[in-house]
Short mmCIF file of C-alpha atoms and ligand atoms in Angstrom, two decimals:
data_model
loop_
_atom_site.label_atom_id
_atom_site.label_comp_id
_atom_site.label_asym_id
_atom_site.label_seq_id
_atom_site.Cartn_x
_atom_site.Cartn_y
_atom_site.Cartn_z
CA UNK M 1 6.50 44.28 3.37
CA UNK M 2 7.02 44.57 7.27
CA UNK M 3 9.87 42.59 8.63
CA UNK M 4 10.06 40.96 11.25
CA UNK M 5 12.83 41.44 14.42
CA UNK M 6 15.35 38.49 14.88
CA UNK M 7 15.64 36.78 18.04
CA UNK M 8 18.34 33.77 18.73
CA UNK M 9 18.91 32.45 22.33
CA UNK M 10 20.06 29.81 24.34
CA UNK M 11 23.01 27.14 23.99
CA UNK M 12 24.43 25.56 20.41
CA UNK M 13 25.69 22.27 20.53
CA UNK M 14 27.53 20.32 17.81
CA UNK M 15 29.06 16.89 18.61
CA UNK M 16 28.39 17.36 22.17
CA UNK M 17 30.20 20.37 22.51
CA UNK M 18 29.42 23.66 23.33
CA UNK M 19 29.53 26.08 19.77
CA UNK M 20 28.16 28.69 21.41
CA UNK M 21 26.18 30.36 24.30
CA UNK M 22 24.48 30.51 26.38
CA UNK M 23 23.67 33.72 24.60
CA UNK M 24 20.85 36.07 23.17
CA UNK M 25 20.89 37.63 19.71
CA UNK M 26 18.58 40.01 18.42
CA UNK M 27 18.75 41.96 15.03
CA UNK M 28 15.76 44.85 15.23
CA UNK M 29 13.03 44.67 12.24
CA UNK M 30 14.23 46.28 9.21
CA UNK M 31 17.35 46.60 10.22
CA UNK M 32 21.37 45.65 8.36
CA UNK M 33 23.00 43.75 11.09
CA UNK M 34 26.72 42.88 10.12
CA UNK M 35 27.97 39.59 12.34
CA UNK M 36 31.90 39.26 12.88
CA UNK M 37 33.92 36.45 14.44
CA UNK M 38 37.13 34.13 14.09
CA UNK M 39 36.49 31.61 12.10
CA UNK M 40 34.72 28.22 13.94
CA UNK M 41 33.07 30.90 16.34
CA UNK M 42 29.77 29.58 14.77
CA UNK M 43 28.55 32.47 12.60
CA UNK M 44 27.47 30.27 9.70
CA UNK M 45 25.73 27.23 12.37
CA UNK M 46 23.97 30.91 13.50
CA UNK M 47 22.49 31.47 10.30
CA UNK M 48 21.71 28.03 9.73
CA UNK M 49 19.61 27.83 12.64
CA UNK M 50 17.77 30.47 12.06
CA UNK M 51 17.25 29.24 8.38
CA UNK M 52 16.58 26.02 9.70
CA UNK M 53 18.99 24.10 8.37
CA UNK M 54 21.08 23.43 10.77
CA UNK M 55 21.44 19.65 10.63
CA UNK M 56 24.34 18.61 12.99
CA UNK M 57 24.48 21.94 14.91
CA UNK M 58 21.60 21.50 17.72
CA UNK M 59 20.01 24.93 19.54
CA UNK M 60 18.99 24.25 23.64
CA UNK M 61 16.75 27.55 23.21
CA UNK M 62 14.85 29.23 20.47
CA UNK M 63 15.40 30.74 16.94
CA UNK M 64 12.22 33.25 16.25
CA UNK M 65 10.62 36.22 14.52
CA UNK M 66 9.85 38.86 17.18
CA UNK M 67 6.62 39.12 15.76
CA UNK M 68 5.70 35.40 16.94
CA UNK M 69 5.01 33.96 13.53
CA UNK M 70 7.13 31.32 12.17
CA UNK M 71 10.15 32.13 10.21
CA UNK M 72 9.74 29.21 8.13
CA UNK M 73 8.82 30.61 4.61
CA UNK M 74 10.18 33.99 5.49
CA UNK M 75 13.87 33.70 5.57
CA UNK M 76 16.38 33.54 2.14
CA UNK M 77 19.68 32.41 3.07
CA UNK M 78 22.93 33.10 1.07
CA UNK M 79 24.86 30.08 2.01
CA UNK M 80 29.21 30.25 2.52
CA UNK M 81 29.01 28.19 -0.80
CA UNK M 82 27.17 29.16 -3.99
CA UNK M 83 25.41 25.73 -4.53
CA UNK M 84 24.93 26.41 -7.95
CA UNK M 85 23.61 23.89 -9.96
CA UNK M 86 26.50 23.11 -12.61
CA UNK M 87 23.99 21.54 -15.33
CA UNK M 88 21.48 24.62 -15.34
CA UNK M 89 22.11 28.37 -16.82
CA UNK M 90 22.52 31.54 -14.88
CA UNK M 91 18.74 32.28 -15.45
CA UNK M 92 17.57 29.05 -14.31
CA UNK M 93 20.09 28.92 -11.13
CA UNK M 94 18.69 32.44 -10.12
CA UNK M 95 15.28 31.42 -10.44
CA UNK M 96 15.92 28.19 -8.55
CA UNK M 97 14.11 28.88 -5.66
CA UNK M 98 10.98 30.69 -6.79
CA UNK M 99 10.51 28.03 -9.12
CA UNK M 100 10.52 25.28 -6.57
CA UNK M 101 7.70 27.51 -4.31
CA UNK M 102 5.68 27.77 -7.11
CA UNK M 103 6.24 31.05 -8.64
CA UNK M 104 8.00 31.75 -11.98
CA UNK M 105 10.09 34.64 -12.30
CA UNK M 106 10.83 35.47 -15.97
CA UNK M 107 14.01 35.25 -17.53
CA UNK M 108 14.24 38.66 -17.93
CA UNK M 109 13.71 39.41 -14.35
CA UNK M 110 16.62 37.11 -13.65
CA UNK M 111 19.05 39.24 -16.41
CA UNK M 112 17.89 42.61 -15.08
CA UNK M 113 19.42 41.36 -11.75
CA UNK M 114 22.18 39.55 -13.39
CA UNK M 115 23.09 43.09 -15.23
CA UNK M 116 22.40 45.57 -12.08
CA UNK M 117 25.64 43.12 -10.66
CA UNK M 118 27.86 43.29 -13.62
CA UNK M 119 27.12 40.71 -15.33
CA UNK M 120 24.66 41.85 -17.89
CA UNK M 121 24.20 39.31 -21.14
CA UNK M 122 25.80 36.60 -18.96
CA UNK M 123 22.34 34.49 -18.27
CA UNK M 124 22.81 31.49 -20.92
CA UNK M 125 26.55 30.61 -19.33
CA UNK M 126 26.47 27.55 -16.97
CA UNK M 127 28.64 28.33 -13.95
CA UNK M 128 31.27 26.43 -14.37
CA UNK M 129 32.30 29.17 -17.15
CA UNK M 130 32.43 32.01 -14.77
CA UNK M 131 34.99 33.25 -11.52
CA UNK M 132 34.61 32.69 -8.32
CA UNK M 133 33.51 36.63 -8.08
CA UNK M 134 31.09 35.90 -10.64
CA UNK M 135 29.97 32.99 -9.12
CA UNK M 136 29.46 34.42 -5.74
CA UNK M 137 26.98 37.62 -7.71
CA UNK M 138 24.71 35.01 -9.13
CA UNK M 139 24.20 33.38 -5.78
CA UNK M 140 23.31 36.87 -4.75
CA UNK M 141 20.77 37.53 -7.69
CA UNK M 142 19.40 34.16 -6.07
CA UNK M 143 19.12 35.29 -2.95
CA UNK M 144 17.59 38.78 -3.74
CA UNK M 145 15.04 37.00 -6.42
CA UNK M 146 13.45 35.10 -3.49
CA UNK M 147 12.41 38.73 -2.28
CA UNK M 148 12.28 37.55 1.49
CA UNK M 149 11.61 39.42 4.24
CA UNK M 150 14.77 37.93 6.31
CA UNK M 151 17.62 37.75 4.35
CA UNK M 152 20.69 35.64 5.92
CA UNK M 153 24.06 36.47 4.14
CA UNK M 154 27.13 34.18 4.69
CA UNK M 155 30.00 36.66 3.55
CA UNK M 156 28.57 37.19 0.71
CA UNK M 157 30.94 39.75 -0.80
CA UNK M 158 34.13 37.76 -0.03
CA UNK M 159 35.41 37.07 -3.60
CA UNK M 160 34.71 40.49 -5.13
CA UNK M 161 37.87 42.92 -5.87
CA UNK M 162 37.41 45.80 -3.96
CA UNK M 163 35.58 48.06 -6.78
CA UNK M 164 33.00 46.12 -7.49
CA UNK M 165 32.64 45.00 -3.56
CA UNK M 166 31.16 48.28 -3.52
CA UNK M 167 29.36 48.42 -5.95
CA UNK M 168 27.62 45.29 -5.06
CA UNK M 169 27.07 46.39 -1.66
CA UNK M 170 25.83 49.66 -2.80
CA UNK M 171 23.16 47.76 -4.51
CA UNK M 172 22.30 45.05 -1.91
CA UNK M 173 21.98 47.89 0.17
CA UNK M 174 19.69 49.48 -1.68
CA UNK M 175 17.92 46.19 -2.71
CA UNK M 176 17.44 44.80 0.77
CA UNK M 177 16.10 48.46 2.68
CA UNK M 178 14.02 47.51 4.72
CA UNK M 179 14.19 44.27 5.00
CA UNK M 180 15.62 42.31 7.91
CA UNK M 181 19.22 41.32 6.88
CA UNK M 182 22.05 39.22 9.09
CA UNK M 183 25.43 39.76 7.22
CA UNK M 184 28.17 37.45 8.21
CA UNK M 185 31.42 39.05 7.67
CA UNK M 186 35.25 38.93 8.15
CA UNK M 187 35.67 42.07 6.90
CA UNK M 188 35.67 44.96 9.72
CA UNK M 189 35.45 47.57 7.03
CA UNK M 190 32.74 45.96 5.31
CA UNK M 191 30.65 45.93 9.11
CA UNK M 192 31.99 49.44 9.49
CA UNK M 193 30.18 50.76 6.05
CA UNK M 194 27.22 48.21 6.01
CA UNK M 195 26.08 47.65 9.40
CA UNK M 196 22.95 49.73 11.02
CA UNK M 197 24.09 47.90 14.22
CA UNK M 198 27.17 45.49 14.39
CA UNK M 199 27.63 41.95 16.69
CA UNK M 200 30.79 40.44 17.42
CA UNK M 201 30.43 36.58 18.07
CA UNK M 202 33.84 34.81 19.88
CA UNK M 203 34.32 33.01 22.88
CA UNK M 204 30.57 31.46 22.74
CA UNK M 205 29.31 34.85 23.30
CA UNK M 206 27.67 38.23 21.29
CA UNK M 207 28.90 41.61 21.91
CA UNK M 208 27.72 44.86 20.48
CA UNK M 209 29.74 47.09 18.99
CA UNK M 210 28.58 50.84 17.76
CA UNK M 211 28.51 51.28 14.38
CA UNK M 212 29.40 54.59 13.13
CA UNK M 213 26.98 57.25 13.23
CA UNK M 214 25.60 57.97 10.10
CA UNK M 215 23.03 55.63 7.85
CA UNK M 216 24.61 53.13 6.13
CA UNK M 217 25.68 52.37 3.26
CA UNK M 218 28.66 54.76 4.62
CA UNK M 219 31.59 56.27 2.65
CA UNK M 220 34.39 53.63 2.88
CA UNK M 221 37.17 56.40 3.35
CA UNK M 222 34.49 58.96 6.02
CA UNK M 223 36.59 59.68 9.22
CA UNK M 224 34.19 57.49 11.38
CA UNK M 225 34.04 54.78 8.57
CA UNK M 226 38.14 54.39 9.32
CA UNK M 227 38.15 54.73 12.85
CA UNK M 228 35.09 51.89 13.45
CA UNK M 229 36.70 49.74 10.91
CA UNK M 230 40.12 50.27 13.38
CA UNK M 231 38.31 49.52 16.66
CA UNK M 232 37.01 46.44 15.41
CA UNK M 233 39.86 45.55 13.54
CA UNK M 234 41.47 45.68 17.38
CA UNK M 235 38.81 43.33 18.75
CA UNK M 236 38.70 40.67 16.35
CA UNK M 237 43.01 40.92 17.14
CA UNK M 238 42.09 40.27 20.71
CA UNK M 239 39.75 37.76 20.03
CA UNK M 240 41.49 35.36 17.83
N1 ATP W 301 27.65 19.60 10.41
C1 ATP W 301 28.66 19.73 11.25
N2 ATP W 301 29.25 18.65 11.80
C2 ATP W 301 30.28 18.77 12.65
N3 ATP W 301 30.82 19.95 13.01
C3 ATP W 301 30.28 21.06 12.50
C4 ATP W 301 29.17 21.02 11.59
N4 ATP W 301 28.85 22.29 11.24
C5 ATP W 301 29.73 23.08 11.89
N5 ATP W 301 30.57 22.35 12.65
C6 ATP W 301 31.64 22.87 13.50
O1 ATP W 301 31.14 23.99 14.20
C7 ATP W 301 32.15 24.98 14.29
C8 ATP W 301 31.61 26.28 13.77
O2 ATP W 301 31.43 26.17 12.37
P1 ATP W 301 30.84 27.39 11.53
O3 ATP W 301 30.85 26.98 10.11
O4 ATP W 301 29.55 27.82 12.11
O5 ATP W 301 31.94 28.53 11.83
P2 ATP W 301 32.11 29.98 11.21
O6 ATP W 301 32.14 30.95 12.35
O7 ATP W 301 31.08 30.21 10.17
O8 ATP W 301 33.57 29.90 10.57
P3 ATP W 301 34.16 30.57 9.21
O9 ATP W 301 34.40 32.00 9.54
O10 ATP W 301 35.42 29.82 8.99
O11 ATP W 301 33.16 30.35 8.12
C9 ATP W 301 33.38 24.45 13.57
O12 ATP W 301 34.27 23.91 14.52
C10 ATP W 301 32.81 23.37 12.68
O13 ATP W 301 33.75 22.36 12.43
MG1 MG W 302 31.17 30.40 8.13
#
């Protein structure tokens, strides 16, 4: 699977204010690209745009594959809320989205996901039986099921205790290589371990910051895990 490069430019507009911009974003083809902002800076309107489902938040500009193909059809967004269906299983939530294109990923398929996330035997529950963290995995299964070559993730590790945050990013790391993935994040360390290049959105406006130098996914306690996790703990300080 070759994936494309991500390109976002130009002005967002909600309400008939300015969200953000003008600005250009791009995230490099096969590439882990953490995003990190206050919150309102527009980071989830970002990823909605270039999902295209943006709705009320307008783009005076372009959101494109750097290959020139469309992105429709390419990209799998993990939305800031699970949208889980309450009234279907674990299986059938996961499977959601192949289903409706068409395809039909067994049930197995969706427990040998379910179990690589801790939550092995768990695929008959309906989601109101489960945790937030628990929750917030199965939305992940979705998202990796659709097997995507963009993959859009709206802090997708946010409700996960700090053990099995890693593990879970260990193996959406290691899920997702290759692909093209935008990470939305509040979580400098997170950025600091995950990111093969790292964007700070705030004030309308993108800056890069270096990630640390080795491939990710990085050590969480590595000297130059710590210290890039510190500078941009410092930046989103100044930004807020
Ligand atoms: N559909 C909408 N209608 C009106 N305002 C919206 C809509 N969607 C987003 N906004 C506004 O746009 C701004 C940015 O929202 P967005 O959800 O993109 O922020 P965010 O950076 O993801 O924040 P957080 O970190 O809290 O998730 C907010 O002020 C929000 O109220
Ligand atoms: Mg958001």
């Amino acid at each position: 699977m070759t994936a494309p490069a991500l390109r976002l430019t130009g002005t967002a507009r909600v309400g008939g204010r300015v969200l953000f911009g003008p600005l250009d974003l791009a995230v490099p083809g096969g590439e882990w690209c953490c995003l990190l902002g206050p919150s309102g800076a527009g980071k989830s309107s970002l990823l909605h745009l270039l999902a295209g489902t943006s709705g009320a938040v307008t783009l005076d500009g372009s959101a494109r594959a750097g290959d020139g193909a469309p992105l429709a059809g390419r990209v799998a967004l993990m939305a800031q809320t699970d949208l889980l269906l309450p009234w279907l299983d674990l299986c059938d939530n996961i499977r959601i989205g192949a289903r409706l294109r068409g395809t039909r990923p067994s049930r197995a398929q969706a427990e040998a996901l379910l179990d690589r996330l801790g939550l092995a035997g768990m695929g008959a529950r309906k989601p109101g039986a489960l945790s937030g963290g628990q929750r917030q995995r199965v939305a992940l299964a979705r998202t990796l099921l659709e097997d995507r070559p963009v993959v859009l993730l709206d802090e997708p590790f946010s409700a996960l205790d700090v053990a099995t945050r890693l593990a879970v990013q260990d193996m959406a790391a290691h899920a997702l290589r290759g692909r093209t993935v935008l990470h939305v994040t509040h979580d400098p360390a997170e950025a600091a371990r995950l990111g093969d290049s790292i964007l700070l959105l705030a004030g309308g406006q993108i800056r890069a910051v270096a990630p640390p130098p080795d491939a990710p996914p990085r050590a969480p306690d590595a000297t130059a895990t710590l210290s890039a996790t510190g500078h941009l703990t410092r930046l989103l300080l100044e930004a807020a």
